[in-house]
GROMACS .gro file of C-alpha atoms in nm:
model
  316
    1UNK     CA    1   6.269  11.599  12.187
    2UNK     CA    2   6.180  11.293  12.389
    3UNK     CA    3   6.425  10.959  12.377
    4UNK     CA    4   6.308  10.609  12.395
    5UNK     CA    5   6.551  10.351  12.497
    6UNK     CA    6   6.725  10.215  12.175
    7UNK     CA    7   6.608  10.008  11.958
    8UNK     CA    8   6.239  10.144  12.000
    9UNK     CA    9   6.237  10.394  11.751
   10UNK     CA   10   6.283  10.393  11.344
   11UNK     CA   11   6.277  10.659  11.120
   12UNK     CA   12   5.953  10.779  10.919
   13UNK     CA   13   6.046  10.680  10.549
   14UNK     CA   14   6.020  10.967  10.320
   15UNK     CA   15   6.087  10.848   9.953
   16UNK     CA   16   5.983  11.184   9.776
   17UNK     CA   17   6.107  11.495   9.729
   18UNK     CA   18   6.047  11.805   9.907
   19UNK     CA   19   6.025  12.035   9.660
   20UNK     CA   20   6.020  12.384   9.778
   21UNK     CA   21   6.189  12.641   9.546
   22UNK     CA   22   6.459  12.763   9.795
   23UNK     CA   23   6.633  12.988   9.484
   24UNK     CA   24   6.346  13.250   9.520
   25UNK     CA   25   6.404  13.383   9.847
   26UNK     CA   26   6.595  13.446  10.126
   27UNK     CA   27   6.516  13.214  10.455
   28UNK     CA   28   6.639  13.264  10.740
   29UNK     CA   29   7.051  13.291  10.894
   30UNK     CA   30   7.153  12.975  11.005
   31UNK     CA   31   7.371  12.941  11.326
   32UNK     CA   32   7.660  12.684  11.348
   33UNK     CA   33   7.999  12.579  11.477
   34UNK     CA   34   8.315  12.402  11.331
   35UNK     CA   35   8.547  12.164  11.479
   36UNK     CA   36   8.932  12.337  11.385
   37UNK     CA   37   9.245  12.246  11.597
   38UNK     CA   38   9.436  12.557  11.682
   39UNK     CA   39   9.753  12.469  11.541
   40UNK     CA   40   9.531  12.470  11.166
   41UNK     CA   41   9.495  12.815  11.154
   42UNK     CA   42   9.532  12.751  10.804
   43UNK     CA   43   9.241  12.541  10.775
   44UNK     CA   44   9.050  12.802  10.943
   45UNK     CA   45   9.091  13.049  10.723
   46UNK     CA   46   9.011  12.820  10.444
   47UNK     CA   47   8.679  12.727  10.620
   48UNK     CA   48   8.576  13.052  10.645
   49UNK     CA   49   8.626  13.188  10.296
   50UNK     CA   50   8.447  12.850  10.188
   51UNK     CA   51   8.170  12.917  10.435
   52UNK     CA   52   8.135  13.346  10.263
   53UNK     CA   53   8.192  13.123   9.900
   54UNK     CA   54   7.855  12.947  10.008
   55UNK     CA   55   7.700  13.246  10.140
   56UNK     CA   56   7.697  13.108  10.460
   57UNK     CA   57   7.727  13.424  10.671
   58UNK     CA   58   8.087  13.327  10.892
   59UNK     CA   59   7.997  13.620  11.152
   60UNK     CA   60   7.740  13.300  11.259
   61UNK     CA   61   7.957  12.983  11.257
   62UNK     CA   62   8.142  12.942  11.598
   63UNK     CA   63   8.481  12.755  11.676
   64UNK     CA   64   8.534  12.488  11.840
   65UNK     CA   65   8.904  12.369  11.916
   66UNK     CA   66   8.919  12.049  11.851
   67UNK     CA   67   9.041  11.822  12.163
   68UNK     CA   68   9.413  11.694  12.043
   69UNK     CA   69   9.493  11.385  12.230
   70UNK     CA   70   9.809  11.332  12.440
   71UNK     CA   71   9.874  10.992  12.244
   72UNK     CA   72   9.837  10.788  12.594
   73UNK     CA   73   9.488  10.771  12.641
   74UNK     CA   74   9.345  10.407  12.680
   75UNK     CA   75   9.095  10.438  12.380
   76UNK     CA   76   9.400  10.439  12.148
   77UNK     CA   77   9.432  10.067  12.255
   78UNK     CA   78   9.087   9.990  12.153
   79UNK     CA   79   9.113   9.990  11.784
   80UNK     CA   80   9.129  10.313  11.709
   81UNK     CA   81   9.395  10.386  11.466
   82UNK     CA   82   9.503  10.737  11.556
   83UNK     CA   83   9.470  11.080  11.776
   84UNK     CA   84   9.303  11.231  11.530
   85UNK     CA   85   9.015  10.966  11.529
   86UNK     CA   86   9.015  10.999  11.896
   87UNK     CA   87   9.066  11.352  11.870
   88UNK     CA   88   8.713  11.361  11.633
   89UNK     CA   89   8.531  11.171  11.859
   90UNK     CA   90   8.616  11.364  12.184
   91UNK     CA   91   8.528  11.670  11.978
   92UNK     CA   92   8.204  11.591  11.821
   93UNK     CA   93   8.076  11.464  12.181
   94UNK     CA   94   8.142  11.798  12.309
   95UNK     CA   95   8.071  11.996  12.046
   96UNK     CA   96   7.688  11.831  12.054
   97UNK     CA   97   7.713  11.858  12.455
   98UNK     CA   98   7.769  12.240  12.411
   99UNK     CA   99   7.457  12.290  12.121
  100UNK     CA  100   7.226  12.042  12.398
  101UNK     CA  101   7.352  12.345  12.643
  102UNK     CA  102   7.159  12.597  12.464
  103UNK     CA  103   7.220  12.950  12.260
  104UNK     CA  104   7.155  12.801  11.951
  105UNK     CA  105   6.860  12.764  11.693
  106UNK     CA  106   6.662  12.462  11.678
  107UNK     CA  107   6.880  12.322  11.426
  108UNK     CA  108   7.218  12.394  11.405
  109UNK     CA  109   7.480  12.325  11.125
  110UNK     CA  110   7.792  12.135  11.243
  111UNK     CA  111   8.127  12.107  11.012
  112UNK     CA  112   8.487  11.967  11.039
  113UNK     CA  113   8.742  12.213  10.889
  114UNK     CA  114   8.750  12.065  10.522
  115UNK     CA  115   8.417  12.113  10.402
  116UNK     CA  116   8.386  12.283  10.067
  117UNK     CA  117   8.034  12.387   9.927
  118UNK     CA  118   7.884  12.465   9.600
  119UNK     CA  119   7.833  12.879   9.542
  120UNK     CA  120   7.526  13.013   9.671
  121UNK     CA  121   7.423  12.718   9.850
  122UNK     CA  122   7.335  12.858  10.180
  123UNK     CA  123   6.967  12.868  10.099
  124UNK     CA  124   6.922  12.520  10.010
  125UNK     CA  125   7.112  12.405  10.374
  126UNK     CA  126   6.853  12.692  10.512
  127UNK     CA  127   6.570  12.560  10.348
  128UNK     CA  128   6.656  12.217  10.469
  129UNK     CA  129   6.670  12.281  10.796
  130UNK     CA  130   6.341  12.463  10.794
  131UNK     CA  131   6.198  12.159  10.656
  132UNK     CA  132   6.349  11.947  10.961
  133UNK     CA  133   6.085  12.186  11.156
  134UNK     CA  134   5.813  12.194  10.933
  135UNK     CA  135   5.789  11.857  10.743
  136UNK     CA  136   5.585  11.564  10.897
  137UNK     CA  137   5.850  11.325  10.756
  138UNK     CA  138   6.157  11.479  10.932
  139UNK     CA  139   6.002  11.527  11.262
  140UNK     CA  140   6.161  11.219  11.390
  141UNK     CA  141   6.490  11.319  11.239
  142UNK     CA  142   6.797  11.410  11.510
  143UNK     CA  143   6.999  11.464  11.217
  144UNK     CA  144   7.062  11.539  10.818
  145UNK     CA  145   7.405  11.470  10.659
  146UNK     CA  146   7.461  11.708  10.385
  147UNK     CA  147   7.796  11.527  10.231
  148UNK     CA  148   7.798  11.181  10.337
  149UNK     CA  149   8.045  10.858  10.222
  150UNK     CA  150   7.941  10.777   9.886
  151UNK     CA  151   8.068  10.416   9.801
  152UNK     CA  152   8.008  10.327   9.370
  153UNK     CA  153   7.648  10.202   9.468
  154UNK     CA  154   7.534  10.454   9.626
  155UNK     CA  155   7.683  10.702   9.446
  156UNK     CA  156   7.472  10.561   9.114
  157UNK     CA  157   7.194  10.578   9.351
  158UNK     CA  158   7.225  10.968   9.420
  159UNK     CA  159   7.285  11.040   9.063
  160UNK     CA  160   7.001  10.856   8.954
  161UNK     CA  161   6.775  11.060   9.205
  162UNK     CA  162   6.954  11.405   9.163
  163UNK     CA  163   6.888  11.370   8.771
  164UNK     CA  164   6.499  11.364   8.851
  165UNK     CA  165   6.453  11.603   9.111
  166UNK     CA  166   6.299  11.960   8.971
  167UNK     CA  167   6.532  12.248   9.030
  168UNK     CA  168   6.531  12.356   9.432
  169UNK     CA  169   6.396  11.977   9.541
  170UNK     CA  170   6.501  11.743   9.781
  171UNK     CA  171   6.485  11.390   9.898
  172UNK     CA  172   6.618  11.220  10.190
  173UNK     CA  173   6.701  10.909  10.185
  174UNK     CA  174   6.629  10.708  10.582
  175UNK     CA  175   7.037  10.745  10.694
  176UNK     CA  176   6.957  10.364  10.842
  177UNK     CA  177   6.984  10.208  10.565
  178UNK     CA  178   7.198  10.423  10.297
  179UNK     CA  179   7.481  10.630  10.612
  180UNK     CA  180   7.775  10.487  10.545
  181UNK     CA  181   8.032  10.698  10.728
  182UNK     CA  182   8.180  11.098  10.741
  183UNK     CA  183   8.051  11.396  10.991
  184UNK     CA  184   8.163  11.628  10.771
  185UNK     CA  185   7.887  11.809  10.737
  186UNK     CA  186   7.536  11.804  10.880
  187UNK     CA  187   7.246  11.964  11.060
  188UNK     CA  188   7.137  11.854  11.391
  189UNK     CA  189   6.810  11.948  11.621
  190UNK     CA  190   6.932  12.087  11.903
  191UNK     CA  191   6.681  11.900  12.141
  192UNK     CA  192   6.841  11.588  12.001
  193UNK     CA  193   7.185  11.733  12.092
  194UNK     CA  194   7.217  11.608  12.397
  195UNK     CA  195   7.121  11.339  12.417
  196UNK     CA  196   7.368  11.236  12.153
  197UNK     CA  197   7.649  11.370  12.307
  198UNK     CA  198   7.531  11.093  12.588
  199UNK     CA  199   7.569  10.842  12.377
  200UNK     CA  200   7.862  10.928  12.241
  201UNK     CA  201   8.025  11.044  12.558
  202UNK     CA  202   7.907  10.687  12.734
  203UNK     CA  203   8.032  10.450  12.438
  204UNK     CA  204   8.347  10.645  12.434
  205UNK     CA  205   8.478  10.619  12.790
  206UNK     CA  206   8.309  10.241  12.838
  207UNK     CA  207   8.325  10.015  12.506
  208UNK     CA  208   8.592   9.767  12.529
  209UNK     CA  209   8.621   9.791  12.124
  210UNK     CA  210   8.593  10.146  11.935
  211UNK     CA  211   8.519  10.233  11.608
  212UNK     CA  212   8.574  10.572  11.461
  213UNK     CA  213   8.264  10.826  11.540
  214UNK     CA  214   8.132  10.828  11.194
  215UNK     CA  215   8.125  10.416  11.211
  216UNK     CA  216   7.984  10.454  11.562
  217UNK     CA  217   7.691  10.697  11.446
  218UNK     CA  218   7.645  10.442  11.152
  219UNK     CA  219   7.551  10.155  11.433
  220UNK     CA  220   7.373  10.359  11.600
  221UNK     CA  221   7.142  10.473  11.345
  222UNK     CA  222   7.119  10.130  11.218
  223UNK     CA  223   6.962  10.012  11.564
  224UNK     CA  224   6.751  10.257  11.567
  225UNK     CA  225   6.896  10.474  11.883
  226UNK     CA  226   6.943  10.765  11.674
  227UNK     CA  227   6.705  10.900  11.368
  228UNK     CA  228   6.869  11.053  11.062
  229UNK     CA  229   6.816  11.093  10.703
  230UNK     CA  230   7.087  11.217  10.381
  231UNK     CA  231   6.955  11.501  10.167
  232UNK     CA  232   6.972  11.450   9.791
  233UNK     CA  233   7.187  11.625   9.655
  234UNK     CA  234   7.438  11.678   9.845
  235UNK     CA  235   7.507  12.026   9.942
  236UNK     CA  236   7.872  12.018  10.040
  237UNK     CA  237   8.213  11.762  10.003
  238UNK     CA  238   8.534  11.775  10.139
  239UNK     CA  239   8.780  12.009   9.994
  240UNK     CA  240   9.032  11.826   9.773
  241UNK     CA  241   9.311  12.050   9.866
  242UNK     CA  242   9.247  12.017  10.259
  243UNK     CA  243   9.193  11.621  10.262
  244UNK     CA  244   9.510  11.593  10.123
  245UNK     CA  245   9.702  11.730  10.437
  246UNK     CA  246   9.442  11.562  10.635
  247UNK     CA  247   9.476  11.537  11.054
  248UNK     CA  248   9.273  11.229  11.042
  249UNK     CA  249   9.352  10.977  10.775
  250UNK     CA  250   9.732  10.936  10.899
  251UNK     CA  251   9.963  10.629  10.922
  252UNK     CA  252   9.765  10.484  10.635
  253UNK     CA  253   9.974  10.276  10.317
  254UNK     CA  254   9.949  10.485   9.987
  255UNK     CA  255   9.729  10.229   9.853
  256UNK     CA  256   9.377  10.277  10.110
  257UNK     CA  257   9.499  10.680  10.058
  258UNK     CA  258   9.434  10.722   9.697
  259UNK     CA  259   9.162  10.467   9.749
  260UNK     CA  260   9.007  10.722   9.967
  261UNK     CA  261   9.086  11.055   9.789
  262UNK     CA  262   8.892  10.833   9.482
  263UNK     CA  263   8.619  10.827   9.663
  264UNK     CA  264   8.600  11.171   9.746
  265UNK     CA  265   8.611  11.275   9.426
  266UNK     CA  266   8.241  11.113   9.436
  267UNK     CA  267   8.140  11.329   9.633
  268UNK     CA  268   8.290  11.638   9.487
  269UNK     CA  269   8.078  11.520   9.165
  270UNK     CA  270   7.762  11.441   9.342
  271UNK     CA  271   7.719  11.759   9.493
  272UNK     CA  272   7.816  11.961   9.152
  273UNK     CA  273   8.154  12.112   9.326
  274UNK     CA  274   8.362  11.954   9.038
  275UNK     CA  275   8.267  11.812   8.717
  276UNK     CA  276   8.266  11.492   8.569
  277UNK     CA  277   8.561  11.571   8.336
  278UNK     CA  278   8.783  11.742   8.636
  279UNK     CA  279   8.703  11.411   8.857
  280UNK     CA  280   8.833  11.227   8.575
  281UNK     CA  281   9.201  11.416   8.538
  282UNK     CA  282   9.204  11.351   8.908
  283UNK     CA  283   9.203  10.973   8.823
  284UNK     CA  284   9.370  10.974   8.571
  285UNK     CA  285   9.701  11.139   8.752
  286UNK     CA  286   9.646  10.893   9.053
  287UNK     CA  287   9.627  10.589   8.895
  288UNK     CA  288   9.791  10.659   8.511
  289UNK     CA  289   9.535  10.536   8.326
  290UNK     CA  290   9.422  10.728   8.048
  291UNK     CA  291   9.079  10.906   8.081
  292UNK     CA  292   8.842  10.882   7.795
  293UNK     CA  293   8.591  11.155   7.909
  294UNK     CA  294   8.562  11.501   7.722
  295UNK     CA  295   8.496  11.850   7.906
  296UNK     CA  296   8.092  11.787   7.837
  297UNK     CA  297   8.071  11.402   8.005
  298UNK     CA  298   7.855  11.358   8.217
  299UNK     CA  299   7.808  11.140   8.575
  300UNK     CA  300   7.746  10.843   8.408
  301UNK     CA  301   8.108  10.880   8.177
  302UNK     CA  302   8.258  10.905   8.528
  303UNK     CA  303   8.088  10.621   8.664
  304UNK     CA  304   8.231  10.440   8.391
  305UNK     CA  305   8.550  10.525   8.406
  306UNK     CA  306   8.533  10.481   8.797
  307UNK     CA  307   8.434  10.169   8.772
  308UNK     CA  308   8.725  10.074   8.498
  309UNK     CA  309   9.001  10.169   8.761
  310UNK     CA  310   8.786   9.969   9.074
  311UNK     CA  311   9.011   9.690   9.049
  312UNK     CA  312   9.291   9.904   9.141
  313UNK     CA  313   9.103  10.046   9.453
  314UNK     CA  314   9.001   9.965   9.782
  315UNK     CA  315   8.665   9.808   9.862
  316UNK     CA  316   8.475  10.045  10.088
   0.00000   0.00000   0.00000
């Protein structure tokens, strides 16, 4: 798929849903890789019972070992916090570099090694990348996030949309204005894969200030180098369990960690991993504050309640 230079393309708005009934039939296998270090063969194996959970067929996802800095490398002194965000970066940039390289489908599903899906959900991630190939509105698109950073706003916003979509729909919401941050999970064209491991690759090894990869796809979606969209729902979050022995979000006070974990919990909710009223006990044993929401609340009783404890939290 043909580049301009950046900042002379934007992504085609698509406000509605596409609404085709992926629960009726089988599409097609979808090919894809993870990012796992090798000393988390624990995490691996997690992964991969997520991924049969899903009905994502394993036999199809490849793995990638994830590039474990030395702790010496000069990008460390340019704001990045940690190896593992270094780590993340030098992995994703290859990991696109390999898909550009070829022996995979036109769209290919990428993953860290905490994502945890919904059951069955392997035909709606199908379905969605078929429409990345056959919709008018997601031909510009290099990539789809399918669990995405969900601050309180935006989290109100996905609700809101989820709550009118018939079953099987989706909408995608343009990733330059509403991508906040995670490469969890996501879908990427694999003409497009190249040349974003470029960019990647080139801001890496000559920026004199780094920001984390998610942060740096964020600006460059937001300048229009690089054309994405977020699929409502979302179809995937990260696994509570595995974030909290993350390899990424080290060296952090207790304080931005449960802020974080809060936020996940989002997530979790939004894509219908966890309900409301498990979200809430989360909350309520992380901050000891009562919770006030029964087994049958709903989003907005967790919204609530979310936004009771935001005081306590981080601002993200």
């Amino acid at each position: 798929m043909p580049h301009s230079p950046a900042g002379a393309r934007s992504p085609v708005l698509h406000q509605g849903p596409c609404s085709l009934a992926y629960s009726e039939r089988r599409i097609f296998k979808l090919k894809g890789i993870f990012i796992n270090l090798d000393r988390s063969s624990d995490r691996k194996e997690l992964l991969l019972s997520q991924l049969d959970f899903a009905g994502l067929p394993a036999v199809e996802y490849q793995r990638f070992s994830a590039i474990e800095p030395a702790g010496d490398e000069p990008q460390l002194s340019k704001r990045l916090k940690s190896k593992g965000e270094l780590g993340l970066f030098r992995s994703l940039a290859s990991v696109l570099a390999q898909i550009g390289d070829g022996g995979f489908d036109d769209v290919v599903h990428v993953l860290e090694d905490d994502a945890c899906f919904p059951a069955g959900i392997a035909d709606a991630i199908a379905m969605v990348s078929r429409l990345m190939l056959s919709q008018p509105q997601l031909e510009s698109a290099d990539i789809v996030f399918l669990d995405y950073f969900l601050n309180r706003d935006l989290f109100a916003h996905v609700v809101s949309r989820r709550a009118n979509l018939a079953p099987g729909s989706f909408q995608f919401l343009p990733a330059k204005q509403a991508y906040l941050a995670c490469t969890g999970s996501f879908l990427v064209r694999r003409s497009s894969a190249s040349y974003l491991s470029r960019l990647l690759s080139k801001i890496l090894d000559s920026a004199n200030s780094l920001a984390p990869v998610d942060l740096t796809l964020r600006a460059l979606l937001r300048m229009g180098a690089v054309s994405g969209f977020l699929v409502v729902p979302l179809l995937g979050a990260p696994g509570w369990e595995q974030d909290e022995a993350s390899t990424i979000q080290t060296d952090v006070d207790n304080a931005v960690r449960l802020s974080q974990r809060a936020h996940i919990l989002l997530r979790l909710l939004a894509s219908g991993i966890k309900s409301p009223f498990w979200c809430a006990q989360q909350l309520e044993e992380m901050y000891g504050v009562a919770s006030p929401l029964a087994p049958d609340s709903d989003a907005n009783d967790f919204l609530f309640y979310f936004d009771s404890l935001r005081g306590r939290m981080l601002a993200f």
